[in-house]
Short mmCIF file of C-alpha atoms in Angstrom, two decimals:
data_model
loop_
_atom_site.label_atom_id
_atom_site.label_comp_id
_atom_site.label_asym_id
_atom_site.label_seq_id
_atom_site.Cartn_x
_atom_site.Cartn_y
_atom_site.Cartn_z
CA MET A 20 0.00 0.00 0.00
CA ARG A 21 1.29 3.43 -0.85
CA SER A 22 1.06 6.62 1.14
CA SER A 23 0.33 9.92 -0.55
CA LEU A 24 1.99 11.85 2.28
CA SER A 25 5.66 12.40 2.85
CA ARG A 26 7.09 13.52 6.16
CA ARG A 27 7.61 16.96 4.61
CA GLY A 28 4.03 16.95 3.32
CA PHE A 29 2.66 16.04 6.74
CA LEU A 30 4.51 18.92 8.35
CA ALA A 31 3.57 21.34 5.60
CA ALA A 32 -0.10 20.41 5.88
CA GLY A 33 -0.13 21.47 9.49
CA SER A 34 2.01 24.59 9.31
CA GLY A 35 0.20 27.56 10.71
CA LEU A 36 -1.97 25.25 12.82
CA ALA A 37 0.57 23.48 14.92
CA THR A 38 1.12 25.71 17.87
CA ALA A 39 0.16 24.80 21.37
CA ALA A 40 -2.19 27.75 21.48
CA ALA A 41 -3.94 26.58 18.32
CA LEU A 42 -4.84 23.11 19.55
CA PRO A 43 -8.58 22.49 19.08
CA ALA A 44 -10.69 22.58 22.21
CA LEU A 45 -11.59 19.16 23.56
CA SER A 46 -12.14 17.52 26.88
CA GLY A 47 -9.01 17.69 29.01
CA CYS A 48 -6.94 19.48 26.36
CA SER A 49 -5.67 22.07 28.82
CA THR A 50 -3.75 19.33 30.61
CA LEU A 51 -1.87 18.13 27.53
CA ALA A 52 1.45 19.57 28.63
CA SER A 53 1.20 18.38 32.23
CA ALA A 54 0.07 14.91 31.22
CA ASP A 55 2.95 14.65 28.77
CA SER A 56 5.45 15.10 31.60
CA ASP A 57 3.58 13.09 34.24
CA PRO A 58 4.72 9.44 34.27
CA GLY A 59 1.67 8.52 36.34
CA THR A 60 -0.80 9.70 33.68
CA LEU A 61 -1.46 7.97 30.38
CA LEU A 62 -3.11 10.26 27.85
CA VAL A 63 -5.48 8.35 25.54
CA HIS A 64 -7.14 9.98 22.52
CA THR A 65 -10.31 8.06 21.70
CA GLN A 66 -13.61 8.11 19.83
CA LEU A 67 -15.18 6.08 22.64
CA GLY A 68 -16.95 8.62 24.80
CA THR A 69 -19.19 10.04 22.09
CA THR A 70 -22.23 8.13 20.81
CA ALA A 71 -20.01 5.37 19.41
CA PRO A 72 -21.14 1.89 20.45
CA GLY A 73 -18.90 0.63 23.23
CA SER A 74 -18.41 4.04 24.85
CA ALA A 75 -20.17 3.10 28.09
CA THR A 76 -18.23 -0.15 28.32
CA TYR A 77 -14.96 1.65 27.70
CA THR A 78 -15.70 4.10 30.51
CA ALA A 79 -16.46 1.20 32.83
CA VAL A 80 -13.32 -0.78 32.00
CA VAL A 81 -11.11 2.28 32.44
CA LYS A 82 -12.64 2.66 35.90
CA ALA A 83 -11.79 -0.98 36.60
CA PHE A 84 -8.25 -0.39 35.32
CA HIS A 85 -7.82 2.48 37.79
CA LYS A 86 -8.99 0.25 40.62
CA GLU A 87 -6.41 -2.40 39.74
CA ASN A 88 -3.64 0.12 39.06
CA PRO A 89 -3.98 2.87 41.68
CA GLY A 90 -0.67 4.48 40.75
CA LEU A 91 -1.58 4.97 37.09
CA ARG A 92 -4.31 7.24 35.75
CA VAL A 93 -5.78 7.09 32.23
CA LYS A 94 -6.91 10.50 31.02
CA ASN A 95 -9.15 10.39 27.96
CA LEU A 96 -9.36 13.02 25.26
CA VAL A 97 -12.54 12.44 23.26
CA ASN A 98 -13.25 13.34 19.65
CA GLY A 99 -15.59 12.05 16.99
CA ASP A 100 -14.90 11.97 13.26
CA ASP A 101 -12.46 14.86 13.61
CA LEU A 102 -10.08 12.84 15.79
CA PRO A 103 -7.45 12.28 13.06
CA GLN A 104 -7.18 16.00 12.30
CA VAL A 105 -7.03 16.91 15.99
CA TYR A 106 -4.36 14.29 16.62
CA GLU A 107 -2.25 15.45 13.69
CA THR A 108 -2.37 19.01 14.95
CA SER A 109 -1.28 17.95 18.43
CA ARG A 110 1.51 15.82 16.95
CA LEU A 111 2.83 18.76 14.95
CA ALA A 112 3.03 20.68 18.26
CA ARG A 113 4.79 17.66 19.85
CA LYS A 114 1.98 17.56 22.42
CA GLU A 115 0.26 14.46 21.11
CA PRO A 116 -1.44 11.93 23.41
CA ASP A 117 0.37 8.72 24.30
CA VAL A 118 -2.16 6.28 22.82
CA VAL A 119 -4.73 6.82 20.08
CA MET A 120 -7.87 4.71 19.60
CA VAL A 121 -9.07 5.13 16.01
CA ASN A 122 -9.66 3.11 12.87
CA LEU A 123 -7.33 2.54 9.91
CA TYR A 124 -8.85 4.79 7.27
CA ASP A 125 -8.16 7.92 5.24
CA LYS A 126 -5.61 10.13 7.08
CA THR A 127 -4.51 7.41 9.50
CA LEU A 128 -3.20 5.23 6.67
CA ALA A 129 -0.13 7.47 6.47
CA TRP A 130 0.61 7.93 10.18
CA THR A 131 3.23 5.22 10.67
CA ASP A 132 4.91 6.05 7.38
CA VAL A 133 5.42 9.69 8.36
CA GLY A 134 6.40 9.02 11.97
CA ALA A 135 3.18 10.30 13.54
CA THR A 136 2.86 6.89 15.24
CA VAL A 137 5.29 4.02 15.70
CA ASP A 138 5.57 0.44 14.48
CA VAL A 139 4.21 -1.71 17.33
CA LYS A 140 5.15 -5.17 16.01
CA GLY A 141 8.02 -5.55 18.49
CA TYR A 142 5.86 -4.50 21.42
CA LEU A 143 3.13 -6.97 20.44
CA ASP A 144 5.68 -9.78 20.61
CA ASP A 145 7.57 -8.54 23.66
CA TRP A 146 4.34 -8.24 25.63
CA GLY A 147 3.18 -11.71 24.57
CA LEU A 148 -0.03 -10.51 22.91
CA ARG A 149 0.37 -11.81 19.36
CA GLU A 150 -1.62 -14.98 20.02
CA ARG A 151 -4.55 -12.87 21.21
CA VAL A 152 -4.99 -11.32 17.73
CA LEU A 153 -6.77 -12.94 14.80
CA PRO A 154 -4.31 -13.56 11.93
CA ALA A 155 -6.55 -11.70 9.48
CA ALA A 156 -6.46 -8.65 11.74
CA LEU A 157 -2.67 -8.68 11.89
CA GLU A 158 -2.55 -8.87 8.12
CA GLU A 159 -4.86 -5.88 7.65
CA TRP A 160 -3.03 -3.72 10.19
CA THR A 161 0.42 -4.49 8.70
CA ASP A 162 1.64 -2.13 5.98
CA SER A 163 3.59 -2.99 2.82
CA LYS A 164 6.91 -2.54 4.69
CA GLY A 165 5.98 -5.10 7.35
CA ARG A 166 5.19 -2.53 10.05
CA LEU A 167 2.29 -3.16 12.40
CA ARG A 168 0.53 0.19 12.63
CA ALA A 169 -1.41 -0.44 15.84
CA PHE A 170 -2.71 -3.09 18.22
CA PRO A 171 -5.93 -4.39 16.55
CA TYR A 172 -9.08 -4.24 18.69
CA PHE A 173 -12.53 -3.69 17.13
CA ALA A 174 -13.67 -5.45 13.97
CA THR A 175 -16.94 -5.46 12.08
CA ASN A 176 -19.12 -7.64 9.91
CA TRP A 177 -21.00 -5.73 7.22
CA PRO A 178 -23.85 -7.91 5.94
CA VAL A 179 -27.29 -7.01 4.58
CA ALA A 180 -30.33 -6.88 6.85
CA TYR A 181 -33.70 -7.92 5.41
CA ASN A 182 -37.01 -7.16 7.17
CA THR A 183 -38.85 -10.37 6.31
CA ALA A 184 -42.18 -9.08 7.68
CA LEU A 185 -42.15 -6.17 5.22
CA LEU A 186 -41.04 -8.47 2.41
CA GLU A 187 -43.85 -10.94 3.14
CA ARG A 188 -46.42 -8.13 3.39
CA ALA A 189 -45.37 -7.07 -0.11
CA GLY A 190 -45.70 -10.61 -1.42
CA VAL A 191 -42.00 -11.49 -1.43
CA ASP A 192 -41.69 -15.02 -0.05
CA SER A 193 -37.92 -15.19 0.47
CA VAL A 194 -34.86 -13.02 0.81
CA PRO A 195 -33.59 -12.11 -2.68
CA THR A 196 -30.29 -13.66 -3.68
CA THR A 197 -30.10 -12.47 -7.31
CA GLY A 198 -30.31 -9.05 -8.90
CA ASP A 199 -33.54 -9.94 -10.73
CA GLN A 200 -35.13 -11.08 -7.48
CA LEU A 201 -34.01 -7.85 -5.79
CA ILE A 202 -35.53 -5.73 -8.57
CA GLY A 203 -38.78 -7.70 -8.35
CA ALA A 204 -38.88 -7.29 -4.57
CA ALA A 205 -38.21 -3.54 -4.90
CA ARG A 206 -41.21 -3.10 -7.21
CA LYS A 207 -43.51 -4.95 -4.82
CA LEU A 208 -42.24 -3.02 -1.80
CA ARG A 209 -42.74 0.31 -3.54
CA ALA A 210 -46.30 -0.70 -4.40
CA LYS A 211 -46.89 -1.02 -0.65
CA GLY A 212 -45.30 2.36 0.08
CA VAL A 213 -42.12 0.86 1.54
CA ALA A 214 -38.63 1.93 0.50
CA PRO A 215 -36.61 -1.08 -0.73
CA VAL A 216 -32.89 -0.60 0.06
CA THR A 217 -32.05 2.39 2.26
CA VAL A 218 -28.48 3.64 2.02
CA GLY A 219 -26.45 6.74 2.88
CA GLY A 220 -25.69 7.66 -0.70
CA ASN A 221 -24.10 10.90 0.48
CA ASP A 222 -21.56 9.41 2.88
CA TRP A 223 -19.31 6.47 3.65
CA THR A 224 -22.16 3.92 3.85
CA GLY A 225 -23.07 4.54 0.24
CA GLN A 226 -19.41 4.49 -0.76
CA LYS A 227 -18.99 1.04 0.75
CA LEU A 228 -22.15 -0.39 -0.83
CA LEU A 229 -21.20 1.02 -4.23
CA ALA A 230 -17.75 -0.57 -3.90
CA GLN A 231 -19.34 -3.86 -2.90
CA ILE A 232 -21.65 -3.92 -5.93
CA ILE A 233 -18.85 -2.90 -8.32
CA GLN A 234 -16.87 -5.92 -7.09
CA THR A 235 -19.59 -8.31 -8.26
CA PHE A 236 -17.45 -9.20 -11.29
CA LEU A 237 -14.00 -8.68 -9.74
CA THR A 238 -11.66 -11.09 -7.98
CA PRO A 239 -9.99 -9.79 -4.80
CA ASP A 240 -6.74 -9.17 -6.69
CA GLU A 241 -8.56 -7.29 -9.43
CA ALA A 242 -10.49 -5.23 -6.86
CA ARG A 243 -7.27 -4.39 -5.02
CA LYS A 244 -5.77 -3.05 -8.24
CA VAL A 245 -8.89 -1.01 -9.08
CA TYR A 246 -9.05 0.71 -5.70
CA THR A 247 -5.31 1.27 -5.46
CA THR A 248 -4.98 2.87 -8.90
CA GLY A 249 -8.42 4.37 -9.46
CA ASP A 250 -8.59 2.73 -12.88
CA PHE A 251 -12.13 1.43 -13.42
CA SER A 252 -11.62 0.58 -17.09
CA SER A 253 -11.30 -3.20 -16.71
CA LYS A 254 -14.07 -5.43 -17.98
CA GLY A 255 -15.05 -6.55 -14.49
CA ALA A 256 -15.15 -3.01 -13.07
CA ARG A 257 -17.26 -1.76 -15.98
CA GLU A 258 -19.66 -4.69 -15.59
CA GLY A 259 -19.95 -3.95 -11.88
CA ILE A 260 -20.80 -0.30 -12.55
CA ASP A 261 -23.36 -1.39 -15.15
CA TYR A 262 -24.93 -3.72 -12.56
CA PHE A 263 -25.13 -0.90 -10.03
CA VAL A 264 -26.79 1.43 -12.56
CA GLN A 265 -29.26 -1.29 -13.52
CA LEU A 266 -30.29 -1.75 -9.89
CA ARG A 267 -30.44 2.00 -9.22
CA ASP A 268 -32.58 2.85 -12.24
CA ALA A 269 -34.90 -0.06 -11.48
CA GLY A 270 -35.78 1.64 -8.19
CA VAL A 271 -33.88 -0.67 -5.85
CA PHE A 272 -32.56 2.17 -3.67
CA ALA A 273 -34.63 4.54 -1.55
CA ASP A 274 -35.80 7.75 -3.18
CA LYS A 275 -33.17 10.50 -3.30
CA ALA A 276 -30.55 8.11 -1.95
CA GLU A 277 -27.85 10.49 -3.20
CA GLY A 278 -28.74 12.88 -0.36
CA LEU A 279 -29.22 10.35 2.45
CA THR A 280 -26.74 9.70 5.26
CA SER A 281 -25.94 6.81 7.56
CA ASP A 282 -28.25 8.32 10.21
CA THR A 283 -31.11 8.53 7.73
CA MET A 284 -30.46 4.97 6.66
CA THR A 285 -30.59 3.50 10.15
CA THR A 286 -33.68 5.55 11.02
CA GLN A 287 -35.54 4.34 7.93
CA TYR A 288 -34.70 0.72 8.65
CA ASN A 289 -35.29 0.87 12.39
CA THR A 290 -38.71 2.52 11.94
CA GLU A 291 -39.61 -0.01 9.22
CA ALA A 292 -39.92 2.66 6.54
CA ALA A 293 -37.41 0.62 4.52
CA ALA A 294 -37.07 -3.13 4.16
CA ILE A 295 -33.37 -3.63 3.45
CA GLN A 296 -30.10 -2.04 4.56
CA SER A 297 -26.40 -2.81 4.20
CA ALA A 298 -25.44 -2.50 7.85
CA MET A 299 -22.21 -2.90 9.74
CA SER A 300 -22.46 -4.64 13.11
CA SER A 301 -22.62 -1.38 15.10
CA ALA A 302 -25.81 -0.50 13.17
CA LEU A 303 -27.20 -4.02 13.64
CA ALA A 304 -26.75 -3.59 17.39
CA LYS A 305 -29.08 -0.57 17.29
CA VAL A 306 -32.02 -2.27 15.53
CA PRO A 307 -34.97 -2.22 17.99
CA ALA A 308 -36.38 -5.49 19.31
CA GLY A 309 -39.50 -5.28 17.12
CA PRO A 310 -37.89 -5.22 13.68
CA ALA A 311 -34.97 -7.33 14.96
CA THR A 312 -37.33 -10.28 15.55
CA HIS A 313 -38.16 -10.42 11.85
CA THR A 314 -34.82 -9.45 10.37
CA GLU A 315 -32.80 -11.99 8.41
CA ILE A 316 -29.07 -11.42 7.91
CA GLY A 317 -27.51 -12.29 4.57
CA GLY A 318 -25.46 -10.97 1.69
CA TRP A 319 -25.88 -8.68 -1.31
CA PRO A 320 -27.64 -10.36 -4.27
CA LEU A 321 -25.53 -11.36 -7.26
CA ALA A 322 -25.89 -10.99 -11.02
CA PRO A 323 -25.37 -13.78 -13.57
CA GLY A 324 -21.68 -14.37 -14.27
CA ALA A 325 -20.55 -12.95 -10.91
CA SER A 326 -17.05 -13.71 -9.66
CA HIS A 327 -18.54 -14.89 -6.36
CA GLY A 328 -20.53 -18.03 -5.74
CA LYS A 329 -22.70 -16.61 -2.94
CA PRO A 330 -24.23 -13.24 -1.99
CA THR A 331 -21.50 -11.04 -0.57
CA ILE A 332 -20.72 -9.14 2.60
CA LEU A 333 -17.86 -6.95 3.79
CA ARG A 334 -15.68 -7.78 6.80
CA SER A 335 -13.06 -5.58 8.38
CA TYR A 336 -10.67 -5.95 11.31
CA THR A 337 -9.51 -2.32 11.25
CA LEU A 338 -12.36 -0.53 13.02
CA ILE A 339 -10.41 0.58 16.09
CA GLY A 340 -6.85 -0.12 17.15
CA PHE A 341 -4.46 1.16 19.81
CA TRP A 342 -1.80 3.32 18.15
CA ILE A 343 1.31 4.36 20.10
CA SER A 344 2.65 7.86 19.54
CA PRO A 345 6.25 9.06 19.87
CA ASN A 346 5.24 10.51 23.24
CA GLY A 347 3.79 7.13 24.19
CA VAL A 348 7.17 5.48 23.61
CA LYS A 349 8.43 7.53 26.57
CA LYS A 350 5.82 5.80 28.77
CA LEU A 351 6.07 2.22 27.53
CA PRO A 352 5.63 0.57 30.98
CA SER A 353 2.33 2.41 31.41
CA VAL A 354 1.24 1.68 27.84
CA GLU A 355 2.04 -1.99 28.35
CA LYS A 356 -0.07 -2.20 31.52
CA PHE A 357 -3.00 -0.55 29.77
CA LEU A 358 -2.88 -2.72 26.64
CA ARG A 359 -2.38 -5.95 28.57
CA PHE A 360 -5.49 -5.03 30.54
CA MET A 361 -7.53 -4.14 27.43
CA TYR A 362 -6.51 -7.43 25.77
CA ARG A 363 -7.60 -9.56 28.73
CA PRO A 364 -10.34 -12.06 27.72
CA ASP A 365 -12.75 -10.79 30.38
CA VAL A 366 -12.37 -7.19 29.20
CA VAL A 367 -12.78 -8.18 25.55
CA SER A 368 -15.90 -10.15 26.41
CA ARG A 369 -17.46 -7.09 28.02
CA PHE A 370 -17.37 -5.17 24.75
CA ILE A 371 -19.10 -8.10 23.03
CA THR A 372 -21.79 -8.75 25.63
CA GLU A 373 -22.46 -5.17 26.77
CA SER A 374 -22.00 -3.26 23.51
CA GLY A 375 -22.43 -5.77 20.69
CA ARG A 376 -19.01 -5.09 19.26
CA ASP A 377 -17.14 -7.44 16.95
CA MET A 378 -13.53 -7.90 17.97
CA ALA A 379 -10.29 -8.42 16.08
CA LEU A 380 -9.13 -10.65 18.94
CA VAL A 381 -9.48 -14.34 19.70
CA THR A 382 -12.63 -14.94 21.74
CA ASP A 383 -15.45 -17.46 22.12
CA THR A 384 -17.91 -14.88 23.42
CA VAL A 385 -21.04 -14.25 21.31
CA SER A 386 -23.27 -11.16 21.36
CA LYS A 387 -26.31 -12.87 22.90
CA GLU A 388 -27.96 -9.57 23.85
CA PHE A 389 -27.49 -8.35 20.28
CA PRO A 390 -29.07 -11.12 18.19
CA LEU A 391 -28.45 -9.55 14.78
CA VAL A 392 -24.77 -9.05 15.55
CA ALA A 393 -24.61 -12.70 16.59
CA LYS A 394 -26.32 -13.77 13.37
CA ALA A 395 -23.73 -11.84 11.38
CA GLN A 396 -20.92 -13.45 13.37
CA GLN A 397 -22.31 -16.88 12.50
CA LEU A 398 -22.77 -16.39 8.75
CA GLY A 399 -19.56 -18.27 8.00
CA ASP A 400 -19.29 -19.64 4.47
CA ARG A 401 -22.99 -19.11 3.73
CA VAL A 402 -21.91 -15.83 2.15
CA GLY A 403 -19.02 -14.63 0.02
CA GLN A 404 -16.76 -11.73 0.89
CA VAL A 405 -15.56 -8.77 -1.13
CA LEU A 406 -12.70 -6.42 -0.44
CA LEU A 407 -13.08 -3.43 1.88
CA PRO A 408 -11.44 -0.68 -0.20
CA ASP A 409 -10.34 1.47 2.76
CA LEU A 410 -6.85 -0.03 2.95
CA TYR A 411 -6.12 0.63 -0.71
CA VAL A 412 -7.71 3.98 -1.53
CA PRO A 413 -5.09 6.78 -1.27
CA PRO A 414 -6.01 9.05 1.67
CA THR A 415 -6.37 12.09 -0.56
CA ALA A 416 -9.01 10.29 -2.67
CA THR A 417 -11.27 9.27 0.22
CA GLN A 418 -13.48 12.36 0.42
CA PRO A 419 -13.63 12.88 -3.37
CA LEU A 420 -14.87 9.29 -3.66
CA ILE A 421 -17.78 10.10 -1.35
CA THR A 422 -18.71 13.01 -3.64
CA ALA A 423 -18.49 10.61 -6.58
CA THR A 424 -20.72 8.19 -4.67
CA SER A 425 -23.49 10.79 -4.44
CA THR A 426 -23.21 11.28 -8.19
CA ALA A 427 -23.46 7.53 -8.71
CA PHE A 428 -26.66 7.23 -6.65
CA THR A 429 -28.37 10.02 -8.61
CA ARG A 430 -31.02 8.48 -10.86
CA GLY A 431 -30.31 8.82 -14.57
CA THR A 432 -26.53 9.18 -14.24
CA SER A 433 -25.06 6.93 -16.94
CA ALA A 434 -22.59 4.15 -16.22
CA ALA A 435 -19.96 6.11 -18.17
CA ALA A 436 -20.59 9.18 -15.99
CA VAL A 437 -20.35 7.08 -12.82
CA ARG A 438 -17.01 5.66 -13.97
CA SER A 439 -15.76 9.15 -14.87
CA ALA A 440 -16.74 10.47 -11.42
CA LEU A 441 -14.93 7.63 -9.67
CA GLU A 442 -11.75 8.03 -11.70
CA SER A 443 -11.83 11.82 -11.30
CA ALA A 444 -11.82 11.35 -7.52
CA TYR A 445 -8.30 9.95 -7.87
CA ARG A 446 -7.08 12.51 -10.39
CA THR A 447 -8.27 15.51 -8.41
CA ALA A 448 -7.10 14.17 -5.03
#
């Protein structure tokens, strides 16, 4: 995997921002300097503490950590989607937190390469934690130079949820597994006033579903090349775009999908205004008990001649990891205590049972209180799997691709125009 940022580029991007006085306001930020010099305080920058699933569990386990380690305090700095930018600014001021909890995506892809965080492979082995991590997670978190970017933690399944009660009410007897069946189901659902497939066509959820459908006629190696280079001219990529356009113009997606977001998507499905959604496990955990009782979990329907033998889902082991900063290296004994604690089987199990999280770690615990998450965990080889493009898309192309996604979901946009929008996202990045 390549990085579009050099060390010089990283520094240049933050010039004018990276002064201690310019650090964005966030919880506990005024104590950055004191925490940096205090060996008894570990500064952790995290997205857990917002509305992210697992936040309450994280707060509870940090409290338990304090009880077991009275001489060491974890101080959390909390941000949402802006965490990468806030962290980069603090790093440029050399006031960065010791540990960062964030996913491998967009800006963070370049962090280890430019020295914003450190290779943790040696620490994983020295601390005896390698056997706790799923091999697939280690592979995804390791870059092309063999560096392990962070300690893997959260994972996700990304299947398709089908409200069988709404399907049956519309006269659809079974979950569609082919494109023709999906188009037929969409027509019947619309006749009953129900949106077929709801999707955030204006954000990352739509981007992922579009990428999934485009991969219908691509092997993993072919898909990796497409999303690394931004060249959608291959036969398989063009056929995948054609398939997407066919589904879109047949009315498969909710009206005005190009303007919908992930929040709109989950609301439509959870209130039973829509019958189908492509939902990662954190969204499945939020489906209310009513619709959850008649939701079936499966994959995305295929077209004739597909490269996959079964309806497809996405899986990812890069949702949240523990990154160590250069400042964190100065506090390795404290970092080790914290990560050993977070990797303990009983702590890992709490995130599964209390928050419905999927984990990138070895565990036998199942999300019994989150039945749809459990169903997704148990899909096994009943579905196929396509490539999550996040690890291959250059960071500078990520946001332009979301703009291209909105164009793609706009009814009437030709397949050639969709391809042009996708390729332009790479050229203009």
